[in-house]
Tab-separated table of C-alpha atoms in Angstrom:
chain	number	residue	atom	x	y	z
A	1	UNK	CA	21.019	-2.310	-11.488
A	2	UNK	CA	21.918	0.785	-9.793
A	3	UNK	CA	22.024	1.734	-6.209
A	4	UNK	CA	20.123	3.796	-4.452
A	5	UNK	CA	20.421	5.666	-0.937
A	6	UNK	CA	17.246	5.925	1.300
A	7	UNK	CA	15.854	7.767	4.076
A	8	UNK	CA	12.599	6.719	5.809
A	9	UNK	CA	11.121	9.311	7.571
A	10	UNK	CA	8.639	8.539	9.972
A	11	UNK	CA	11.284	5.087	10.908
A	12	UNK	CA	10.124	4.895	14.633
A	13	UNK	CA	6.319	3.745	14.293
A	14	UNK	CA	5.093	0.261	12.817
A	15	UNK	CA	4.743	1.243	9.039
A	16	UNK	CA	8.598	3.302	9.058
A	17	UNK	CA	9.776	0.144	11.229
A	18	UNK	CA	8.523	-2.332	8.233
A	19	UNK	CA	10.390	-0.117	5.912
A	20	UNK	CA	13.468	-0.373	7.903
A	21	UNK	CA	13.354	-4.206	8.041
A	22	UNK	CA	12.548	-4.487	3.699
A	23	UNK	CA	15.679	-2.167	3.124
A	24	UNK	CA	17.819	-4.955	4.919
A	25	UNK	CA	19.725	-7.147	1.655
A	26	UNK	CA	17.600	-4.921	-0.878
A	27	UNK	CA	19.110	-5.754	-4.210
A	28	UNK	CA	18.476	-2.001	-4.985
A	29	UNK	CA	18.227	0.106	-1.691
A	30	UNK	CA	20.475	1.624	0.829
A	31	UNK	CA	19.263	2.099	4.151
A	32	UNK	CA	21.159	5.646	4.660
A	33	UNK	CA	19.115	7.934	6.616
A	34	UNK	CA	16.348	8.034	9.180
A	35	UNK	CA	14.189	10.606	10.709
A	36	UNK	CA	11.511	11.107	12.893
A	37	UNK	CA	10.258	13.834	15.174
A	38	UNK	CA	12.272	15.957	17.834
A	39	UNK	CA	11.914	13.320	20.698
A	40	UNK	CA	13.915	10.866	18.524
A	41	UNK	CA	16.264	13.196	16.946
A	42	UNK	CA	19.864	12.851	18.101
A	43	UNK	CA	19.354	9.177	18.919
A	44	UNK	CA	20.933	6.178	17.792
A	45	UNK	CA	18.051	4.357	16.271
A	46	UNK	CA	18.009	1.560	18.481
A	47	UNK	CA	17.755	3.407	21.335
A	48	UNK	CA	15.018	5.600	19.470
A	49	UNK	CA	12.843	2.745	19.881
A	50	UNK	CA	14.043	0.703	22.148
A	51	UNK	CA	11.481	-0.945	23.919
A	52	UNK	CA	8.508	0.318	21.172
A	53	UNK	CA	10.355	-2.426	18.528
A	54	UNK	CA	6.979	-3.788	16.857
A	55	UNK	CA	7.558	-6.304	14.651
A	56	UNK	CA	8.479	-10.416	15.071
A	57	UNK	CA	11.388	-9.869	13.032
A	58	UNK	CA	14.614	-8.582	14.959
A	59	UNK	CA	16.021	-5.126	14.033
A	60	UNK	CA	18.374	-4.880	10.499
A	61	UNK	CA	21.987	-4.521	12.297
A	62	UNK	CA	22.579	-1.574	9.835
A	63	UNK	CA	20.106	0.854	11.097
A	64	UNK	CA	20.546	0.286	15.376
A	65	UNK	CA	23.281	2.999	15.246
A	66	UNK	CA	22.301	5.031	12.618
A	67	UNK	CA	21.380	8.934	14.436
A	68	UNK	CA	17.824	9.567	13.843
A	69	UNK	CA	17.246	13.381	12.147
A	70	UNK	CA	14.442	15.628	12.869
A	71	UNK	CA	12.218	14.624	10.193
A	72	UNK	CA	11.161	18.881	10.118
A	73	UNK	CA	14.360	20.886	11.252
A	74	UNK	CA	16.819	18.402	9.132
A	75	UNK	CA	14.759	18.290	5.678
A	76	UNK	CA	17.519	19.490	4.390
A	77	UNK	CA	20.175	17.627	5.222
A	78	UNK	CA	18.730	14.830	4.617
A	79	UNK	CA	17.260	15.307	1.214
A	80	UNK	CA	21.128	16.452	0.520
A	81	UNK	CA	22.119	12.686	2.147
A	82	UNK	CA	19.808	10.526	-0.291
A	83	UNK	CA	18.231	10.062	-3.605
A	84	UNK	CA	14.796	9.302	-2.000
A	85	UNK	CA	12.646	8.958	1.150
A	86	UNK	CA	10.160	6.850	2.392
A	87	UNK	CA	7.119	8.873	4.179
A	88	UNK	CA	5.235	6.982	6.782
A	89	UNK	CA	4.602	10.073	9.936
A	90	UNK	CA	2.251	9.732	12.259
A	91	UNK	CA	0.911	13.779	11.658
A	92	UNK	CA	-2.115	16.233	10.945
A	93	UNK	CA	-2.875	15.696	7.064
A	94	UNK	CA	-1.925	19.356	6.495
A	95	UNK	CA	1.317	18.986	8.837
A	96	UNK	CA	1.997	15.906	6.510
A	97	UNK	CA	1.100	17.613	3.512
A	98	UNK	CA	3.333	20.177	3.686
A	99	UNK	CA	6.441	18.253	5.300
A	100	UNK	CA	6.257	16.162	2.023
A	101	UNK	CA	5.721	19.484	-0.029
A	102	UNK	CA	9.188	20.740	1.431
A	103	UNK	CA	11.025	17.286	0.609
A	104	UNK	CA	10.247	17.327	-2.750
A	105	UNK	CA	11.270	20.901	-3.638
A	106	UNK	CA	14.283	20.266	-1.699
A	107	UNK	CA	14.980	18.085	-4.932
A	108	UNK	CA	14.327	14.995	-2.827
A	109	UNK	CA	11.570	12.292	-4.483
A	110	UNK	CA	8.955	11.131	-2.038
A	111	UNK	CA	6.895	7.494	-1.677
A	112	UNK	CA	4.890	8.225	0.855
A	113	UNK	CA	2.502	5.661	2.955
A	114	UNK	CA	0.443	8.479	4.159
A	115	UNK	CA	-2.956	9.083	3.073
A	116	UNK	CA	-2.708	13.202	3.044
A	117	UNK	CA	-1.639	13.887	-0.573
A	118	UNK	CA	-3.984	10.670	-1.801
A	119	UNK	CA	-6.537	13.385	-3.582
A	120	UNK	CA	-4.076	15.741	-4.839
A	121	UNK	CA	-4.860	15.641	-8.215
A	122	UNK	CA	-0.971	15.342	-10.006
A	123	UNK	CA	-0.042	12.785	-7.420
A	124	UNK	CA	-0.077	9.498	-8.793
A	125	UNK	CA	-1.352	6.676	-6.220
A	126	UNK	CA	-0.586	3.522	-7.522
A	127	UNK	CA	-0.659	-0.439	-7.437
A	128	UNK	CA	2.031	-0.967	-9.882
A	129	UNK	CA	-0.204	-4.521	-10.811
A	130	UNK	CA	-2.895	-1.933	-11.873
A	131	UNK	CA	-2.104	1.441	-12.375
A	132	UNK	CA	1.369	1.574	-13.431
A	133	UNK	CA	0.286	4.463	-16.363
A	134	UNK	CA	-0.238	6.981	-13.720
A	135	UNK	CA	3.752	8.006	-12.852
A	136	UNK	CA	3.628	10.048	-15.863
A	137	UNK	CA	1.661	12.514	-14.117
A	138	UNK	CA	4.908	13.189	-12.213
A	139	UNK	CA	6.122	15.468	-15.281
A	140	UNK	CA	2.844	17.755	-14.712
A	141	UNK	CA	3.498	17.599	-10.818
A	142	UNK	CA	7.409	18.741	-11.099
A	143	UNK	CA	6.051	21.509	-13.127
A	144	UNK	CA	3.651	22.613	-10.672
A	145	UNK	CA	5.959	22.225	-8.060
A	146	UNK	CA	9.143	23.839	-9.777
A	147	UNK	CA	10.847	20.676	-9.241
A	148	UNK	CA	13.348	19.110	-11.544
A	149	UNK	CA	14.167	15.778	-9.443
A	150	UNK	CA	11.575	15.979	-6.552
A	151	UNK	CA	7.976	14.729	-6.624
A	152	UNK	CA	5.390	12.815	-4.107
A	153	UNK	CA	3.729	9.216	-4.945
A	154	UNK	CA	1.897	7.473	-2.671
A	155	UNK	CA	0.353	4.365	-2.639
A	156	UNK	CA	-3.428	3.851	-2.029
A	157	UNK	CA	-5.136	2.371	1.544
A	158	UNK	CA	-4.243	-0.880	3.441
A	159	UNK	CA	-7.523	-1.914	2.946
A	160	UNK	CA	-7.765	-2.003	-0.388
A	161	UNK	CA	-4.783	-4.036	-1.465
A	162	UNK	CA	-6.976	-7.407	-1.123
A	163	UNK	CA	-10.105	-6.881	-2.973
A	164	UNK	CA	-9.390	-4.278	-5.712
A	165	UNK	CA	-6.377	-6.485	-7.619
A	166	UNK	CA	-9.389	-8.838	-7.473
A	167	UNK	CA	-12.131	-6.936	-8.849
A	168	UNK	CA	-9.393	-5.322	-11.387
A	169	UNK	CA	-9.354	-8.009	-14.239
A	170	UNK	CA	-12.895	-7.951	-14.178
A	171	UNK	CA	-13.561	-5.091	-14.956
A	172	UNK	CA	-13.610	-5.920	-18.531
A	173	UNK	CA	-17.003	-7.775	-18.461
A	174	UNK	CA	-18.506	-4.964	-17.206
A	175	UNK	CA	-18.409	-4.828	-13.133
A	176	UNK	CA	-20.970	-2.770	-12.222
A	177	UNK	CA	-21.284	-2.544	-8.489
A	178	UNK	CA	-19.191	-4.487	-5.726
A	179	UNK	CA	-19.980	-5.183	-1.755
A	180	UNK	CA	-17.194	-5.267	0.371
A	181	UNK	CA	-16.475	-5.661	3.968
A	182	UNK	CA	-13.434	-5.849	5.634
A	183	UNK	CA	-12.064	-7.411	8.389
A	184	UNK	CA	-8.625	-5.413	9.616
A	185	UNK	CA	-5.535	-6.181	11.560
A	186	UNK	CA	-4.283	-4.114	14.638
A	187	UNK	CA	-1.237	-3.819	13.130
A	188	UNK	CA	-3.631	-0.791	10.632
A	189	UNK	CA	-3.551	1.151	13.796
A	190	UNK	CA	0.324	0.842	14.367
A	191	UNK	CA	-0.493	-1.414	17.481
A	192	UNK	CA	0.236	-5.063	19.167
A	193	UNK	CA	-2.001	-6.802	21.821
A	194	UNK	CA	0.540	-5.516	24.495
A	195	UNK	CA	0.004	-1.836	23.357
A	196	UNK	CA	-3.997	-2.760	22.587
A	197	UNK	CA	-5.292	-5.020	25.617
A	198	UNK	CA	-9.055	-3.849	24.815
A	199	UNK	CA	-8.443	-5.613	21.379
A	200	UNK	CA	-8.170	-9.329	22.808
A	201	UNK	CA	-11.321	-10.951	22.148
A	202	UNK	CA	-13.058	-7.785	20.506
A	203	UNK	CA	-14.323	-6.782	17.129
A	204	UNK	CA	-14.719	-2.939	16.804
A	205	UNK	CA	-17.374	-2.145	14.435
A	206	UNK	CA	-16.071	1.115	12.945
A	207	UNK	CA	-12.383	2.616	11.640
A	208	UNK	CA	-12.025	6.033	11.500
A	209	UNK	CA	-12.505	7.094	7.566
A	210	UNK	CA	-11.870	3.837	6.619
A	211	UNK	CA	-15.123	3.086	4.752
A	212	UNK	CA	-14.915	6.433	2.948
A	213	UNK	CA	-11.385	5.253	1.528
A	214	UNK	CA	-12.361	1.830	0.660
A	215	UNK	CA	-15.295	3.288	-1.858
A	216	UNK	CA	-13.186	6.207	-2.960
A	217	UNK	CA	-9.727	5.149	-3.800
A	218	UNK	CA	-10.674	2.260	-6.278
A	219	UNK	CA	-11.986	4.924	-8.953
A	220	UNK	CA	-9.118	6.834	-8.821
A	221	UNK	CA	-6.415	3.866	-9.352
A	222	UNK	CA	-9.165	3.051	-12.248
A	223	UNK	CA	-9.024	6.564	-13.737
A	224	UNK	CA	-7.136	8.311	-16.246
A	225	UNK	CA	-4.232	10.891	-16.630
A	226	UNK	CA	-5.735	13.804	-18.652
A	227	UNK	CA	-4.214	17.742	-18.752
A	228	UNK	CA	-1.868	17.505	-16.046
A	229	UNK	CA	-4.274	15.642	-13.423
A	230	UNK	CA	-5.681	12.562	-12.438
A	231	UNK	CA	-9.414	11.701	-13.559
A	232	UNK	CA	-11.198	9.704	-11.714
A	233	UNK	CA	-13.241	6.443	-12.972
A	234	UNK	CA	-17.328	6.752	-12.693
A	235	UNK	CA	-17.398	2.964	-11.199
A	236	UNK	CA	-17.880	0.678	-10.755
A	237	UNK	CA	-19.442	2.108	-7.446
A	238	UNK	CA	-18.285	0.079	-4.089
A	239	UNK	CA	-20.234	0.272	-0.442
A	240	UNK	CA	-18.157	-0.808	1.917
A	241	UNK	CA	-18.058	-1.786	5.990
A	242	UNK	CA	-15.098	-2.053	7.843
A	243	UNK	CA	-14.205	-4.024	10.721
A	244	UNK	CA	-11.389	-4.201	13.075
A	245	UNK	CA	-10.780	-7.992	14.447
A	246	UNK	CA	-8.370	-9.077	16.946
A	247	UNK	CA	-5.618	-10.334	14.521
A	248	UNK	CA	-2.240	-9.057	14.529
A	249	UNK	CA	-1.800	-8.675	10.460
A	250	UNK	CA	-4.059	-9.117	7.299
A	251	UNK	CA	-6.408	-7.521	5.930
A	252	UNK	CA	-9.344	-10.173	4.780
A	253	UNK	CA	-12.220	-8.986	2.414
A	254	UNK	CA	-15.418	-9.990	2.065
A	255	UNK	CA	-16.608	-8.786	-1.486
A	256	UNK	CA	-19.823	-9.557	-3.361
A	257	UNK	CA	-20.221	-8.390	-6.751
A	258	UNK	CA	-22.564	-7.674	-9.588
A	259	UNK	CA	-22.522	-7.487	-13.395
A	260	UNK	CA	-23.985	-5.549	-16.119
A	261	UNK	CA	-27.076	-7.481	-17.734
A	262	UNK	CA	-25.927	-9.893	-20.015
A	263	UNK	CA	-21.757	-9.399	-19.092
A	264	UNK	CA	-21.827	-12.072	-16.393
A	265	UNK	CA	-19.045	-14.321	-16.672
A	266	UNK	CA	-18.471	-17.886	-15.584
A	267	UNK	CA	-17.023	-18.957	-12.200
A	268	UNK	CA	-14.025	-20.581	-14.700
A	269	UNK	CA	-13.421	-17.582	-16.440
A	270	UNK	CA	-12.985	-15.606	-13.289
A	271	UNK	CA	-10.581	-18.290	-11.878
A	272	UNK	CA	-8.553	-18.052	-15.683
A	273	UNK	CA	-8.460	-14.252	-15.020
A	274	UNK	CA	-7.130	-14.440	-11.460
A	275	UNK	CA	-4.365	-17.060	-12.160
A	276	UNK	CA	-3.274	-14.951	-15.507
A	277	UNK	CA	-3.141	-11.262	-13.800
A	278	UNK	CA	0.194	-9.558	-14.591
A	279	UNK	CA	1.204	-6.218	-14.332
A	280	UNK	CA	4.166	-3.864	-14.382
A	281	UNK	CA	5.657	-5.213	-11.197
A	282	UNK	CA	5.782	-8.815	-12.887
A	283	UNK	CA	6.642	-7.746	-16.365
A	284	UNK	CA	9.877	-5.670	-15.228
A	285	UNK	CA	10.626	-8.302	-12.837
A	286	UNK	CA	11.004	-5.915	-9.841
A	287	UNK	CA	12.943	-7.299	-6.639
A	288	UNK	CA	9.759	-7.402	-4.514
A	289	UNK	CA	6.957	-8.087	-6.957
A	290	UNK	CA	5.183	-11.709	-5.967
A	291	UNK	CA	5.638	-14.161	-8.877
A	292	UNK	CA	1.982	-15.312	-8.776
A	293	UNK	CA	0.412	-11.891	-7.937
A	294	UNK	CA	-3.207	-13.537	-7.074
A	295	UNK	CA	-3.502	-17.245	-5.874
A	296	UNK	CA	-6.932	-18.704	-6.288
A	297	UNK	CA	-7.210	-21.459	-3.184
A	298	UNK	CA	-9.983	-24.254	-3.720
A	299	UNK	CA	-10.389	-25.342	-0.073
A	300	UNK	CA	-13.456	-23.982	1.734
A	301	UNK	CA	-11.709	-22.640	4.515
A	302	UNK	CA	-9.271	-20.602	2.714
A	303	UNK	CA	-7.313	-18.118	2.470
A	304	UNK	CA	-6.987	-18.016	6.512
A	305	UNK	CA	-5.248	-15.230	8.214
A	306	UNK	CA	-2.085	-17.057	9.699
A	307	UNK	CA	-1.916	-19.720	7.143
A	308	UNK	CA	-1.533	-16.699	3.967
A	309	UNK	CA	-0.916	-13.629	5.019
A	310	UNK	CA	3.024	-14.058	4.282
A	311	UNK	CA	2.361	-15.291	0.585
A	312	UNK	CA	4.864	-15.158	-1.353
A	313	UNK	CA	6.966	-12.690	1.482
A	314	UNK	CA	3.585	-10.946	2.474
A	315	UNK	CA	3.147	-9.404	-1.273
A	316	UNK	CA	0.985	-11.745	-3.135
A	317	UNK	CA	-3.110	-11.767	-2.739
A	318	UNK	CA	-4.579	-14.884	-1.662
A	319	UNK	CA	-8.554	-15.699	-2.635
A	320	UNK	CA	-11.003	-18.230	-2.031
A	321	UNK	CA	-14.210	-19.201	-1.890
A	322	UNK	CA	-15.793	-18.115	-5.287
A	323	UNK	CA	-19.747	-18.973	-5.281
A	324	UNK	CA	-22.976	-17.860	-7.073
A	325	UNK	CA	-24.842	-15.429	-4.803
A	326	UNK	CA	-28.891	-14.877	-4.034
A	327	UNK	CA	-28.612	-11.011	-4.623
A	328	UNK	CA	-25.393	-9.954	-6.237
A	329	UNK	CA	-24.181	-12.641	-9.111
A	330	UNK	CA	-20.914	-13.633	-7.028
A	331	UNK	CA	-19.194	-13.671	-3.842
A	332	UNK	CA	-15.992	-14.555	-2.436
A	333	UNK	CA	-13.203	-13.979	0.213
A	334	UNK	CA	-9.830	-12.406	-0.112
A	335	UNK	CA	-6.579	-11.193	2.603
A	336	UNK	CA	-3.789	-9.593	2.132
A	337	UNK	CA	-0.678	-8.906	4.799
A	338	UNK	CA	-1.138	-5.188	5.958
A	339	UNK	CA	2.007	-3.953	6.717
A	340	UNK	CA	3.821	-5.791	3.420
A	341	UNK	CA	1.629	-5.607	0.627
A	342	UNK	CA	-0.615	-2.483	2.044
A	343	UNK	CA	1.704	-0.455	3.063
A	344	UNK	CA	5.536	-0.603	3.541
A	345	UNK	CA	6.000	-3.484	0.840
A	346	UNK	CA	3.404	-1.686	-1.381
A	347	UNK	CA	5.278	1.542	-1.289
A	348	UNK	CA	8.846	-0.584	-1.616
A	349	UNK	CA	7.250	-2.004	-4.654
A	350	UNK	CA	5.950	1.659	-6.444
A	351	UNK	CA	9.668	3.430	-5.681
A	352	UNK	CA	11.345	-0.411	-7.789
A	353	UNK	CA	8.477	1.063	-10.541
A	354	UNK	CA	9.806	4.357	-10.227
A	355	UNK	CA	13.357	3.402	-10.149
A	356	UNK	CA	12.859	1.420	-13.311
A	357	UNK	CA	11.274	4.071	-15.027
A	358	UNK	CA	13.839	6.324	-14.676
A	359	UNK	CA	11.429	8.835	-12.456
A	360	UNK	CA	14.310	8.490	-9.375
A	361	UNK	CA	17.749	8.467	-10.301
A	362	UNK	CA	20.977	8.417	-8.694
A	363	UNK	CA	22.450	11.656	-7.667
């Protein structure tokens, strides 16, 4: 396969820190370039951080001396120093929205984990297990932009990585409306106990936007690519509440949902469905797709937080507790690992898509 150089920009917060410790043996990816703002820049990367190191993994020996860049003032150099970037910067939407603007008509392709260019209509936002279809917009987006190698894709919210690959293959049998509440890590605010005392014992009732992207973003990772944009699906329609709870990662779901009159499947069926999910990740065999992208556990108390989060290396979607419901015609429970699958991992996993479809290339 070929090789491909890498910049993360945004590398000093939780999310950029993930994507430092993924590009560390990637069969594909070269960890060659970091940036972050002007009170980093200039900085060996280890001493960039130094004491704000977040994860329980140590720090990849290949990035402690890189020099971190001024993610704004050195655009240009390092678009000229890579094939592609990671985005994960902790900015205003518009600040972000244009920084990732100026990347990709400097040339330079874009995966970004930021939420800012989610609505823009020629910017796919993909699962590659669902939505794999949607890169093609890219050719409409380059157009638009002037572009012949740069482009932005992002991947969709944290929160969503556990229950929509579950509601996905269902959709078939005519899913008509779906529950969901979630129950989020700390880590989905770039934080550890240390940094978040209050969050010890506590359950916060309410996550900035959060809800808002949990019942939007589904229905456009269902949608279509029609003239040049991005259309979204009508439903099925989603209400959602979202918690945050005093774990460090995973994202659990709770997710009731209802059928169509007369399209109601059986509990067995939906089990056959979740064990046979594929998608573009699995079929093209990409480095970090999960073999077994949702595992179906039987016990009553699973999936649990620590026990599943790291799944098949944090990128598979554990899911349990299937049962009729009084109201909606089922309900069950499903987690996912945050920082992997959600975010970092997630967008690891779209740029291997990209990659494979010949969308980035090798300069």
């Amino acid at each position: 396969m070929k090789q491909y150089k890498v910049g993360i920009i945004g590398g000093t917060g939780m999310v950029g820190q993930r994507f430092i410790t993924l590009m560390e043996n990637h069969p594909w990816f070269q960890l060659t370039a970091i940036a972050a703002s002007s009170r980093s820049a200039g900085k060996p990367y280890a001493q960039a951080v130094a004491d704000r190191w977040a994860l329980d993994v140590p720090m990849p020996e290949e990035a402690k001396d890189i020099i971190v860049l001024d993610a704004v003032a050195d655009a240009k150099k390092l678009a000229e120093m890579v094939d592609f970037c990671f985005c994960a910067v902790d900015m205003k939407k518009e600040e972000i929205r244009a920084l990732e603007e100026t990347y990709a008509k400097l040339e330079c392709p874009i995966v970004s984990n930021n939420s800012a260019h989610r609505w823009t209509e020629d910017v796919p936002m993909v699962v590659p297990e669902i939505n794999a279809d949607h890169i093609q917009i890219i050719d409409a987006q380059r157009k638009r932009l002037g572009t012949k190698r740069g482009f932005i894709a992002v991947k969709s919210n944290c929160s969503l990585q556990s229950y929509v690959p579950a509601l996905n293959p269902l959709l078939k049998y005519g899913l008509d409306r779906a529950l969901v509440c979630t129950y989020q890590a700390i880590s989905g605010a770039g934080k550890t106990f240390e940094r978040w005392p209050e969050m010890v014992d506590n359950c916060i009732p309410f996550i900035g936007g959060e809800e808002e992207k949990s019942e939007r973003e589904p229905l456009k990772l269902w949608g279509h690519v029609e003239d040049g944009k991005i259309i979204n699906a009508e439903g099925p329609s989603i209400t959602a509440q979202c918690f945050r709870v005093a774990c460090q990662d995973g994202h659990m779901a709770a997710v009731f949902m209802k059928f169509k009159d007369g399209c109601k499947p059986s509990e067995d069926q939906i089990k056959a469905d979740w064990a046979a999910f594929r998608g573009a990740a699995q079929e093209l065999e990409l480095p970090s797709a999960p073999k077994q992208f949702l595992h179906y556990f039987e016990e009553e108390n699973r999936p649990q937080t620590r026990l599943d989060r790291n799944l098949e290396h944090g990128m598979a979607v554990s899911i349990g507790r299937l049962r009729p419901d009084s109201q909606y015609d089922y309900k069950f429970v499903c987690l996912s690992h945050n920082t992997l699958r959600g975010a970092a991992g997630g967008a690891v996993l779209l740029a291997e898509l990209l990659c494979a479809k010949g969308y980035i290339q090798p300069k």
